[in-house]
């Protein structure tokens, strides 16, 4: 098995992201030597699909939480604490999160807070988790009043990305993850962008170079979070496409879009503003549009009002002292922060991607 190792610097201790086909079933390669026991956390669809691969590690000890974003709440964390106590997980113990971003965020938050913090292994099973959520140490849950409002920074001991497990991932989920892959190309790597552009078959989890593509994304995320673990500044480049993307998700009560799909719209809008400001060449904007279009149709936005989306942008939790830093594309592979993006520019961009006035 070809194995790529990426180092991430972290306040607590550096950790590794491992990428390789077949890795999930080779726990010896990633399971920390431990004495305090081990609890695997997963959800039913993931466990059905990949449980057999990690079962040898988990034995009968897996704790299943319900599937989906609705499980990402404090009540689930409470259930996990109880399961940890029942299984006598002590301070030397390890929580192994096997799943997508939801399992990683909830189990990660439980690991961050149980006994003031126990070790966490992230076995990322969705493309989004492999290229984004499992790397960087952010964990947390939603409140009824909003997404990700409670959380912590809790760096994992190791992140395991096995592209083989993506074969069972629903196609729409795979595609949603690809939009985040495109984001990395736009913000940091023209090479990655062009590699995606040349490869119409990159949609396939069996693609020979998928491990390399995942590793390229993890390397970019690792670089960014190593510089800025707690999101004081540089980490904000990862928010490219996310200001308007989040607004679209909120506007549709998180029901219409998979996160990546909303980000695809957000990237198109951010590219529009970048082109208008002459930071991005019109031809490069068209290349991004073509790439996103090639992945297939996105859920509709024509019934959504730009004014309503703008109001939500105004409440974005990532505002610092009332100012919104907007990430713009400076060519393909570079970004620029702008604190002065106007309501007029935002509305024009949202109209350009198809929202109504
Ligand atoms: N912590 C961070 O830095 C960070 C970053 C980005 C997103 N997130 C969070 O991640 C979450 C979204 O993650 P997601 O897109 O992975 O969603 P998810 O965890 O809900 O997974 C998507 C669906 O795919 C299924 N699935 C996952 N892996 C599978 C596999 N190998 N085979 C079959 N089915 C599989 C899941 O059961 C689920 O139904 C959101 O809550 C978001 O807030 C966190
Ligand atoms: Zn995202």
CSV table of C-alpha atoms in Angstrom, one decimal, residues 38-43 61-66 71-89 94-98 101-115 118 120 139-141:
chain,number,residue,atom,x,y,z
A,38,UNK,CA,-10.6,2.4,23.4
A,39,UNK,CA,-14.1,3.4,22.3
A,40,UNK,CA,-15.1,3.5,18.6
A,41,UNK,CA,-17.9,5.9,17.7
A,42,UNK,CA,-19.7,5.7,14.4
A,43,UNK,CA,-23.2,5.9,12.9
A,61,UNK,CA,-17.1,-1.9,21.7
A,62,UNK,CA,-18.6,0.4,19.0
A,63,UNK,CA,-21.0,3.1,20.1
A,64,UNK,CA,-23.4,4.1,17.4
A,65,UNK,CA,-25.0,7.5,17.2
A,66,UNK,CA,-27.9,8.3,14.9
A,71,UNK,CA,-27.4,14.0,15.8
A,72,UNK,CA,-24.9,16.8,16.1
A,73,UNK,CA,-26.2,18.1,19.4
A,74,UNK,CA,-25.4,18.2,23.1
A,75,UNK,CA,-27.9,15.4,23.9
A,76,UNK,CA,-25.7,13.0,21.7
A,77,UNK,CA,-22.6,14.2,23.5
A,78,UNK,CA,-24.3,13.4,26.8
A,79,UNK,CA,-25.0,9.9,25.6
A,80,UNK,CA,-21.4,9.4,24.5
A,81,UNK,CA,-20.1,10.5,28.0
A,82,UNK,CA,-22.3,7.9,29.6
A,83,UNK,CA,-21.1,5.2,27.1
A,84,UNK,CA,-17.5,6.3,27.9
A,85,UNK,CA,-18.1,5.9,31.6
A,86,UNK,CA,-19.8,2.5,31.1
A,87,UNK,CA,-16.8,1.3,29.1
A,88,UNK,CA,-14.4,2.7,31.8
A,89,UNK,CA,-12.6,4.9,29.4
A,94,UNK,CA,-8.7,6.8,23.0
A,95,UNK,CA,-11.9,7.7,21.2
A,96,UNK,CA,-11.9,6.5,17.6
A,97,UNK,CA,-14.4,8.5,15.4
A,98,UNK,CA,-15.3,6.5,12.4
A,101,UNK,CA,-17.9,15.3,9.6
A,102,UNK,CA,-20.9,14.7,11.9
A,103,UNK,CA,-19.4,11.8,13.7
A,104,UNK,CA,-16.0,13.5,13.8
A,105,UNK,CA,-17.4,16.7,15.2
A,106,UNK,CA,-19.6,15.1,17.9
A,107,UNK,CA,-17.3,12.3,19.0
A,108,UNK,CA,-14.4,14.8,18.8
A,109,UNK,CA,-16.2,17.3,21.1
A,110,UNK,CA,-17.0,14.5,23.5
A,111,UNK,CA,-13.3,13.4,23.5
A,112,UNK,CA,-12.3,17.1,24.0
A,113,UNK,CA,-14.3,17.5,27.1
A,114,UNK,CA,-14.6,14.0,28.7
A,115,UNK,CA,-12.2,14.0,31.7
A,118,UNK,CA,-8.8,12.2,26.0
A,120,UNK,CA,-9.0,11.2,19.5
A,139,UNK,CA,-14.9,19.9,17.0
A,140,UNK,CA,-18.3,20.8,18.2
A,141,UNK,CA,-22.1,20.6,18.0
